[in-house]
mmCIF file of C-alpha atoms in Angstrom:
data_model
loop_
_atom_site.group_PDB
_atom_site.id
_atom_site.type_symbol
_atom_site.label_atom_id
_atom_site.label_comp_id
_atom_site.label_asym_id
_atom_site.label_seq_id
_atom_site.Cartn_x
_atom_site.Cartn_y
_atom_site.Cartn_z
ATOM 1 C CA MET A 268 0.000 0.000 0.000
ATOM 2 C CA LYS A 269 1.281 3.429 -0.950
ATOM 3 C CA ARG A 270 0.070 6.900 -0.003
ATOM 4 C CA PHE A 271 0.211 9.886 -2.338
ATOM 5 C CA ASP A 272 -0.430 13.493 -1.313
ATOM 6 C CA LEU A 273 -1.644 15.535 -4.292
ATOM 7 C CA ARG A 274 -2.960 18.518 -2.313
ATOM 8 C CA HIS A 275 -0.131 20.771 -3.459
ATOM 9 C CA LEU A 276 -1.408 20.451 -7.057
ATOM 10 C CA LYS A 277 -4.771 22.059 -6.144
ATOM 11 C CA ASN A 278 -7.210 21.499 -9.057
ATOM 12 C CA ASP A 279 -4.491 20.245 -11.433
ATOM 13 C CA PHE A 280 -4.031 16.801 -9.903
ATOM 14 C CA LEU A 281 -5.869 14.551 -12.378
ATOM 15 C CA GLU A 282 -2.984 13.946 -14.797
ATOM 16 C CA ARG A 283 -0.661 13.166 -11.896
ATOM 17 C CA LEU A 284 -3.269 10.845 -10.383
ATOM 18 C CA GLU A 285 -3.487 8.866 -13.612
ATOM 19 C CA GLU A 286 0.303 8.758 -13.939
ATOM 20 C CA LEU A 287 0.768 7.473 -10.376
ATOM 21 C CA ILE A 288 -1.851 4.760 -10.799
ATOM 22 C CA LYS A 289 -0.257 3.540 -14.012
ATOM 23 C CA GLU A 290 3.418 3.851 -13.058
ATOM 24 C CA ASP A 291 3.782 3.708 -9.268
ATOM 25 C CA LEU A 292 1.304 1.013 -8.285
ATOM 26 C CA ALA A 293 2.024 -2.649 -8.966
ATOM 27 C CA ILE A 294 -0.768 -4.957 -10.095
ATOM 28 C CA ASN A 295 -3.041 -5.712 -7.092
ATOM 29 C CA GLU A 296 -1.423 -2.945 -5.034
ATOM 30 C CA VAL A 297 -3.588 -0.382 -3.261
ATOM 31 C CA GLY A 298 -2.910 3.344 -3.318
ATOM 32 C CA ILE A 299 -4.351 6.057 -1.097
ATOM 33 C CA PHE A 300 -4.610 9.424 -2.829
ATOM 34 C CA LEU A 301 -5.243 12.669 -0.979
ATOM 35 C CA PHE A 302 -6.276 15.793 -2.901
ATOM 36 C CA SER A 303 -7.850 19.181 -2.248
ATOM 37 C CA VAL A 304 -11.458 19.710 -3.213
ATOM 38 C CA GLU A 305 -11.725 23.269 -4.404
ATOM 39 C CA ASP A 306 -14.370 22.136 -6.879
ATOM 40 C CA PHE A 307 -16.572 19.140 -6.035
ATOM 41 C CA ALA A 308 -16.592 18.156 -9.698
ATOM 42 C CA ASN A 309 -13.034 16.906 -9.064
ATOM 43 C CA VAL A 310 -14.413 14.108 -6.899
ATOM 44 C CA GLN A 311 -16.317 12.681 -9.865
ATOM 45 C CA LYS A 312 -13.398 13.386 -12.186
ATOM 46 C CA SER A 313 -11.069 11.385 -9.936
ATOM 47 C CA ALA A 314 -13.499 8.441 -10.043
ATOM 48 C CA ASP A 315 -13.625 8.807 -13.833
ATOM 49 C CA VAL A 316 -9.813 8.591 -14.007
ATOM 50 C CA VAL A 317 -9.887 5.336 -12.034
ATOM 51 C CA LYS A 318 -12.568 3.933 -14.334
ATOM 52 C CA LYS A 319 -10.728 5.137 -17.451
ATOM 53 C CA THR A 320 -7.571 3.326 -16.350
ATOM 54 C CA GLN A 321 -9.684 0.189 -15.711
ATOM 55 C CA ASN A 322 -8.800 -0.015 -12.034
ATOM 56 C CA GLU A 323 -10.955 -0.407 -8.940
ATOM 57 C CA LEU A 324 -12.128 2.442 -6.727
ATOM 58 C CA LEU A 325 -12.348 0.941 -3.242
ATOM 59 C CA ASN A 326 -13.318 4.030 -1.276
ATOM 60 C CA SER A 327 -13.932 7.742 -1.698
ATOM 61 C CA LEU A 328 -14.487 9.983 1.287
ATOM 62 C CA ARG A 329 -14.093 13.444 2.657
ATOM 63 C CA PHE A 330 -10.993 13.671 4.830
ATOM 64 C CA ASN A 331 -11.710 17.092 6.347
ATOM 65 C CA GLU A 332 -13.262 20.399 5.242
ATOM 66 C CA VAL A 333 -11.128 20.769 2.108
ATOM 67 C CA ASP A 334 -9.462 17.423 1.435
ATOM 68 C CA TRP A 335 -10.713 14.217 -0.148
ATOM 69 C CA THR A 336 -9.272 10.709 -0.090
ATOM 70 C CA ILE A 337 -9.714 7.938 -2.632
ATOM 71 C CA VAL A 338 -8.448 4.390 -2.297
ATOM 72 C CA VAL A 339 -7.595 2.654 -5.565
ATOM 73 C CA LYS A 340 -6.601 -0.920 -6.306
ATOM 74 C CA ARG A 341 -4.610 -1.369 -9.476
ATOM 75 C CA VAL A 342 -6.012 -4.304 -11.422
ATOM 76 C CA ALA A 343 -5.268 -3.305 -15.024
ATOM 77 C CA GLN A 344 -2.023 -3.813 -16.940
#
């Protein structure tokens, strides 16, 4: 299991999220991604990135007032 903090990227975290899922997670490994929610549309967009990469979204929840956490299992090659 790996943890990635993307809060410093503000609203520009989606490309990095996709890159980390594809390159930094091994098959069947779980990653925890933390990002800032300045726009709630980013929550859905993050789920869309997971679906687009054909991986599994295990959990998505609000961490505090401004941060969101998603848990992703890499299942795709």
